[in-house]
């Protein structure tokens, strides 16, 4: 006689032997069993219960996720990052950059037959500045003269934007001992009201008698800092005009930004506080620049 365990007959626990018949029929019964009407091992009722359960389960998960994301977004400021300056990944030392950028690699190859790309990039880059009062008063290095290309190209030096970064200016009586003499002369010739600027100087890494000019001056106006994500904000620029002594010679120009809180490291591996322009004016010919 079959014994009982917990009020159930052992026969209630016994697994029925697999149905006999050809293998194709047995496989078909997995998908649909006509004996109990089950589909893939579940009756329509059990499938309905499972569907309701998982629908409610994932709906609750989606609701909890939405509440968490909603709470997170409520803590964010659309106009200000959560972490700024030293507490952010960017840090508090702005990078120095220039335009136009090299088409390929790091060397800018300029020729009479290859200036259109650079002129077009500068025209697009400077378009947002056309409504800036300080920009419209500048002369030289303009679209009217193709920004000096190809023989005396102009480059525009700027600082990368860091939210909330405020420059610390050098006092005229305490200028760094390694500051170039032409920059010192420029600074001392300005009015005291013009001394609150981030200074920019450029020099050759190896002497090649390249002529370096600053048609717009040698400073980034301090009144345009700090950057606080204002609509329409454009980083101030210093225009640098380079005229190599001879063609087909590569010149390397290092442009450095000067402020008390801009760290300068001349190492190429961990460079900071400056940018490098590698320029080669080569060939001759003609090309009409579309205006």
Tab-separated table of C-alpha atoms in Angstrom, residues 6-288:
chain	number	residue	atom	x	y	z
A	6	UNK	CA	2.142	15.128	4.888
A	7	UNK	CA	-1.268	13.888	3.886
A	8	UNK	CA	-0.257	13.174	0.275
A	9	UNK	CA	-0.058	9.815	-1.425
A	10	UNK	CA	3.371	8.923	-2.853
A	11	UNK	CA	1.619	8.388	-6.141
A	12	UNK	CA	0.796	12.113	-6.133
A	13	UNK	CA	4.538	12.832	-6.328
A	14	UNK	CA	5.372	10.284	-8.968
A	15	UNK	CA	6.401	11.636	-12.365
A	16	UNK	CA	4.526	10.154	-15.274
A	17	UNK	CA	6.622	8.255	-17.791
A	18	UNK	CA	7.457	10.152	-21.006
A	19	UNK	CA	4.859	9.678	-23.721
A	20	UNK	CA	5.629	7.036	-26.263
A	21	UNK	CA	5.651	7.610	-29.962
A	22	UNK	CA	7.946	8.971	-32.653
A	23	UNK	CA	10.446	11.686	-31.671
A	24	UNK	CA	8.730	14.239	-33.899
A	25	UNK	CA	5.485	13.784	-32.034
A	26	UNK	CA	7.206	14.070	-28.657
A	27	UNK	CA	8.877	17.311	-29.704
A	28	UNK	CA	5.526	18.651	-30.930
A	29	UNK	CA	3.971	17.883	-27.535
A	30	UNK	CA	6.530	20.225	-25.939
A	31	UNK	CA	4.999	23.122	-27.843
A	32	UNK	CA	1.422	21.949	-27.443
A	33	UNK	CA	0.119	19.116	-25.298
A	34	UNK	CA	-3.421	18.160	-26.353
A	35	UNK	CA	-3.923	16.136	-23.134
A	36	UNK	CA	-4.072	19.184	-20.871
A	37	UNK	CA	-4.055	21.954	-23.455
A	38	UNK	CA	-0.664	23.290	-22.229
A	39	UNK	CA	1.590	25.407	-24.437
A	40	UNK	CA	5.318	25.174	-23.723
A	41	UNK	CA	4.535	23.453	-20.428
A	42	UNK	CA	1.961	25.953	-19.197
A	43	UNK	CA	-1.768	26.034	-19.543
A	44	UNK	CA	-3.346	29.278	-20.808
A	45	UNK	CA	-4.403	30.044	-17.226
A	46	UNK	CA	-0.853	29.673	-15.907
A	47	UNK	CA	0.461	31.760	-18.808
A	48	UNK	CA	-2.054	34.451	-17.918
A	49	UNK	CA	-0.975	34.426	-14.262
A	50	UNK	CA	2.689	34.660	-15.286
A	51	UNK	CA	1.941	37.514	-17.696
A	52	UNK	CA	0.089	39.495	-15.020
A	53	UNK	CA	2.874	38.880	-12.492
A	54	UNK	CA	5.720	39.996	-14.749
A	55	UNK	CA	3.721	42.970	-16.009
A	56	UNK	CA	3.179	44.203	-12.468
A	57	UNK	CA	6.762	43.333	-11.460
A	58	UNK	CA	8.420	45.266	-14.284
A	59	UNK	CA	5.937	48.134	-13.963
A	60	UNK	CA	6.993	48.530	-10.318
A	61	UNK	CA	10.675	48.390	-11.335
A	62	UNK	CA	10.089	51.050	-14.007
A	63	UNK	CA	8.253	53.242	-11.487
A	64	UNK	CA	11.061	52.926	-8.936
A	65	UNK	CA	13.668	53.715	-11.615
A	66	UNK	CA	11.672	56.760	-12.749
A	67	UNK	CA	11.388	58.027	-9.177
A	68	UNK	CA	15.138	57.619	-8.632
A	69	UNK	CA	16.013	59.387	-11.894
A	70	UNK	CA	13.483	62.115	-11.184
A	71	UNK	CA	15.022	62.716	-7.763
A	72	UNK	CA	18.494	62.817	-9.325
A	73	UNK	CA	17.508	65.341	-11.982
A	74	UNK	CA	15.900	67.555	-9.357
A	75	UNK	CA	19.325	67.923	-7.743
A	76	UNK	CA	21.020	68.972	-11.019
A	77	UNK	CA	21.417	72.520	-12.265
A	78	UNK	CA	21.055	72.854	-16.036
A	79	UNK	CA	23.422	75.815	-16.109
A	80	UNK	CA	26.057	74.701	-13.611
A	81	UNK	CA	27.965	71.406	-13.242
A	82	UNK	CA	27.728	69.609	-9.912
A	83	UNK	CA	31.503	69.511	-9.535
A	84	UNK	CA	33.662	72.452	-10.546
A	85	UNK	CA	37.305	73.487	-10.461
A	86	UNK	CA	39.456	71.295	-8.156
A	87	UNK	CA	36.549	68.962	-7.327
A	88	UNK	CA	35.937	68.160	-11.010
A	89	UNK	CA	37.769	65.858	-13.399
A	90	UNK	CA	38.732	68.836	-15.579
A	91	UNK	CA	40.440	70.578	-12.706
A	92	UNK	CA	41.226	74.272	-12.344
A	93	UNK	CA	44.061	74.690	-14.841
A	94	UNK	CA	42.659	75.771	-18.230
A	95	UNK	CA	44.172	74.330	-21.375
A	96	UNK	CA	45.463	76.542	-24.178
A	97	UNK	CA	44.285	75.916	-27.732
A	98	UNK	CA	44.472	77.536	-31.156
A	99	UNK	CA	42.573	77.767	-34.418
A	100	UNK	CA	42.745	76.736	-37.203
A	101	UNK	CA	43.573	73.174	-36.345
A	102	UNK	CA	45.784	70.927	-38.495
A	103	UNK	CA	43.916	68.979	-41.140
A	104	UNK	CA	45.949	65.864	-40.449
A	105	UNK	CA	48.294	65.181	-37.532
A	106	UNK	CA	49.972	68.124	-35.816
A	107	UNK	CA	51.691	69.893	-38.716
A	108	UNK	CA	49.895	72.687	-40.580
A	109	UNK	CA	51.048	72.568	-44.177
A	110	UNK	CA	50.186	75.811	-45.929
A	111	UNK	CA	50.571	76.586	-49.602
A	112	UNK	CA	48.975	78.804	-52.227
A	113	UNK	CA	47.014	75.762	-53.357
A	114	UNK	CA	45.939	74.612	-49.916
A	115	UNK	CA	44.589	77.509	-47.855
A	116	UNK	CA	40.891	77.179	-48.528
A	117	UNK	CA	40.361	74.623	-45.769
A	118	UNK	CA	41.959	76.814	-43.103
A	119	UNK	CA	40.234	80.004	-44.235
A	120	UNK	CA	36.861	78.244	-44.247
A	121	UNK	CA	37.433	76.860	-40.748
A	122	UNK	CA	38.380	80.282	-39.401
A	123	UNK	CA	35.409	81.930	-41.061
A	124	UNK	CA	33.063	79.419	-39.394
A	125	UNK	CA	34.877	79.630	-36.054
A	126	UNK	CA	34.764	83.443	-35.931
A	127	UNK	CA	31.173	83.866	-37.142
A	128	UNK	CA	29.697	83.770	-33.582
A	129	UNK	CA	32.066	86.604	-32.610
A	130	UNK	CA	30.593	89.058	-35.095
A	131	UNK	CA	28.200	90.418	-32.460
A	132	UNK	CA	30.945	90.899	-29.862
A	133	UNK	CA	31.879	94.553	-29.315
A	134	UNK	CA	35.503	93.778	-28.479
A	135	UNK	CA	35.796	91.662	-31.642
A	136	UNK	CA	34.375	94.204	-34.086
A	137	UNK	CA	36.912	96.811	-32.988
A	138	UNK	CA	39.899	94.653	-33.930
A	139	UNK	CA	41.826	95.211	-37.140
A	140	UNK	CA	44.063	92.828	-39.044
A	141	UNK	CA	43.788	89.040	-39.237
A	142	UNK	CA	40.344	89.342	-40.788
A	143	UNK	CA	38.395	87.602	-43.501
A	144	UNK	CA	39.123	90.517	-45.836
A	145	UNK	CA	42.782	89.473	-46.050
A	146	UNK	CA	42.073	85.718	-45.800
A	147	UNK	CA	43.450	85.805	-42.232
A	148	UNK	CA	46.923	86.280	-43.670
A	149	UNK	CA	46.971	82.984	-45.560
A	150	UNK	CA	49.029	81.660	-47.190
A	151	UNK	CA	52.226	83.662	-46.586
A	152	UNK	CA	51.604	85.222	-43.138
A	153	UNK	CA	48.873	83.091	-41.567
A	154	UNK	CA	47.026	84.191	-38.449
A	155	UNK	CA	46.304	81.876	-35.560
A	156	UNK	CA	43.871	82.552	-32.751
A	157	UNK	CA	44.887	81.574	-29.222
A	158	UNK	CA	42.246	80.892	-26.589
A	159	UNK	CA	41.751	79.241	-23.229
A	160	UNK	CA	39.489	76.240	-22.895
A	161	UNK	CA	36.351	76.969	-20.910
A	162	UNK	CA	36.280	75.988	-17.240
A	163	UNK	CA	33.150	76.887	-15.342
A	164	UNK	CA	33.791	79.382	-12.568
A	165	UNK	CA	37.525	79.753	-13.201
A	166	UNK	CA	38.710	83.283	-12.388
A	167	UNK	CA	42.204	84.425	-13.433
A	168	UNK	CA	44.650	85.784	-10.889
A	169	UNK	CA	46.506	88.651	-12.529
A	170	UNK	CA	50.166	89.556	-12.287
A	171	UNK	CA	51.022	92.861	-10.708
A	172	UNK	CA	53.055	95.001	-13.100
A	173	UNK	CA	55.714	95.464	-10.437
A	174	UNK	CA	56.026	91.699	-9.905
A	175	UNK	CA	56.137	90.211	-13.384
A	176	UNK	CA	57.812	86.770	-13.631
A	177	UNK	CA	61.522	86.778	-14.376
A	178	UNK	CA	61.060	84.346	-17.277
A	179	UNK	CA	58.415	86.477	-19.002
A	180	UNK	CA	59.589	87.467	-22.531
A	181	UNK	CA	60.922	90.990	-22.862
A	182	UNK	CA	58.496	91.919	-25.647
A	183	UNK	CA	55.553	90.991	-23.416
A	184	UNK	CA	56.994	92.935	-20.468
A	185	UNK	CA	57.410	95.957	-22.715
A	186	UNK	CA	53.849	95.590	-23.973
A	187	UNK	CA	52.402	95.342	-20.452
A	188	UNK	CA	54.320	98.294	-19.051
A	189	UNK	CA	53.143	100.415	-21.974
A	190	UNK	CA	49.467	99.905	-21.133
A	191	UNK	CA	47.268	102.021	-18.923
A	192	UNK	CA	46.754	100.702	-15.352
A	193	UNK	CA	43.100	100.033	-16.159
A	194	UNK	CA	44.222	97.535	-18.828
A	195	UNK	CA	46.462	95.410	-16.628
A	196	UNK	CA	43.822	92.853	-15.636
A	197	UNK	CA	44.410	90.493	-18.525
A	198	UNK	CA	45.656	86.979	-19.166
A	199	UNK	CA	48.809	87.586	-21.142
A	200	UNK	CA	49.864	85.536	-24.154
A	201	UNK	CA	53.354	85.260	-25.595
A	202	UNK	CA	54.621	83.146	-28.471
A	203	UNK	CA	58.155	82.177	-29.318
A	204	UNK	CA	60.056	79.772	-31.520
A	205	UNK	CA	61.239	76.547	-29.966
A	206	UNK	CA	64.206	76.635	-32.349
A	207	UNK	CA	65.351	79.956	-33.845
A	208	UNK	CA	64.268	80.337	-37.479
A	209	UNK	CA	63.857	84.117	-37.645
A	210	UNK	CA	60.069	83.777	-37.852
A	211	UNK	CA	58.329	87.109	-37.514
A	212	UNK	CA	55.674	87.005	-34.786
A	213	UNK	CA	53.077	89.764	-34.574
A	214	UNK	CA	50.058	90.361	-32.339
A	215	UNK	CA	47.609	92.522	-34.333
A	216	UNK	CA	44.998	92.406	-31.543
A	217	UNK	CA	47.377	92.814	-28.628
A	218	UNK	CA	48.884	90.295	-26.251
A	219	UNK	CA	46.152	89.824	-23.669
A	220	UNK	CA	42.809	88.148	-23.044
A	221	UNK	CA	40.563	90.718	-21.286
A	222	UNK	CA	39.833	89.771	-17.696
A	223	UNK	CA	36.356	91.290	-17.829
A	224	UNK	CA	35.274	88.303	-19.938
A	225	UNK	CA	35.969	85.890	-17.069
A	226	UNK	CA	34.770	83.836	-15.309
A	227	UNK	CA	32.785	81.652	-17.680
A	228	UNK	CA	29.403	80.760	-16.174
A	229	UNK	CA	27.703	79.136	-19.142
A	230	UNK	CA	26.034	82.349	-20.242
A	231	UNK	CA	24.071	82.024	-23.508
A	232	UNK	CA	26.129	83.243	-26.446
A	233	UNK	CA	29.400	83.328	-24.516
A	234	UNK	CA	32.520	83.231	-26.703
A	235	UNK	CA	36.035	82.721	-25.377
A	236	UNK	CA	38.274	85.784	-25.868
A	237	UNK	CA	41.056	85.459	-28.424
A	238	UNK	CA	44.569	86.645	-29.120
A	239	UNK	CA	45.512	86.834	-32.808
A	240	UNK	CA	49.052	85.761	-33.645
A	241	UNK	CA	50.427	86.420	-37.127
A	242	UNK	CA	53.378	84.283	-38.221
A	243	UNK	CA	55.671	85.061	-41.120
A	244	UNK	CA	58.397	82.418	-41.583
A	245	UNK	CA	61.767	83.641	-42.824
A	246	UNK	CA	61.754	81.121	-45.680
A	247	UNK	CA	59.403	78.592	-47.225
A	248	UNK	CA	59.598	74.806	-47.006
A	249	UNK	CA	60.890	75.075	-43.448
A	250	UNK	CA	58.993	73.730	-40.458
A	251	UNK	CA	58.748	76.148	-37.560
A	252	UNK	CA	57.518	75.228	-34.093
A	253	UNK	CA	55.897	78.030	-32.126
A	254	UNK	CA	55.030	77.739	-28.449
A	255	UNK	CA	52.314	80.081	-27.194
A	256	UNK	CA	52.009	80.418	-23.437
A	257	UNK	CA	49.251	81.909	-21.293
A	258	UNK	CA	50.330	83.963	-18.282
A	259	UNK	CA	48.330	84.215	-15.045
A	260	UNK	CA	49.220	83.377	-11.462
A	261	UNK	CA	46.832	80.427	-11.404
A	262	UNK	CA	47.776	78.953	-14.797
A	263	UNK	CA	50.300	76.195	-14.174
A	264	UNK	CA	53.011	75.951	-16.806
A	265	UNK	CA	54.666	72.627	-17.572
A	266	UNK	CA	56.750	72.527	-20.742
A	267	UNK	CA	56.883	68.726	-20.788
A	268	UNK	CA	55.345	67.281	-23.950
A	269	UNK	CA	53.897	64.328	-22.025
A	270	UNK	CA	52.088	66.401	-19.403
A	271	UNK	CA	51.949	69.766	-21.126
A	272	UNK	CA	49.988	72.558	-19.497
A	273	UNK	CA	49.762	76.307	-19.790
A	274	UNK	CA	50.734	76.455	-23.452
A	275	UNK	CA	50.012	75.190	-26.960
A	276	UNK	CA	52.311	74.346	-29.875
A	277	UNK	CA	51.859	75.442	-33.488
A	278	UNK	CA	53.893	73.547	-36.057
A	279	UNK	CA	53.784	75.345	-39.380
A	280	UNK	CA	55.266	74.752	-42.800
A	281	UNK	CA	54.660	77.094	-45.725
A	282	UNK	CA	55.462	75.256	-48.892
A	283	UNK	CA	55.090	75.463	-52.657
A	284	UNK	CA	53.628	78.252	-54.726
A	285	UNK	CA	50.718	78.658	-57.018
A	286	UNK	CA	47.313	80.272	-57.117
A	287	UNK	CA	43.979	79.538	-55.629
A	288	UNK	CA	41.004	81.818	-55.432
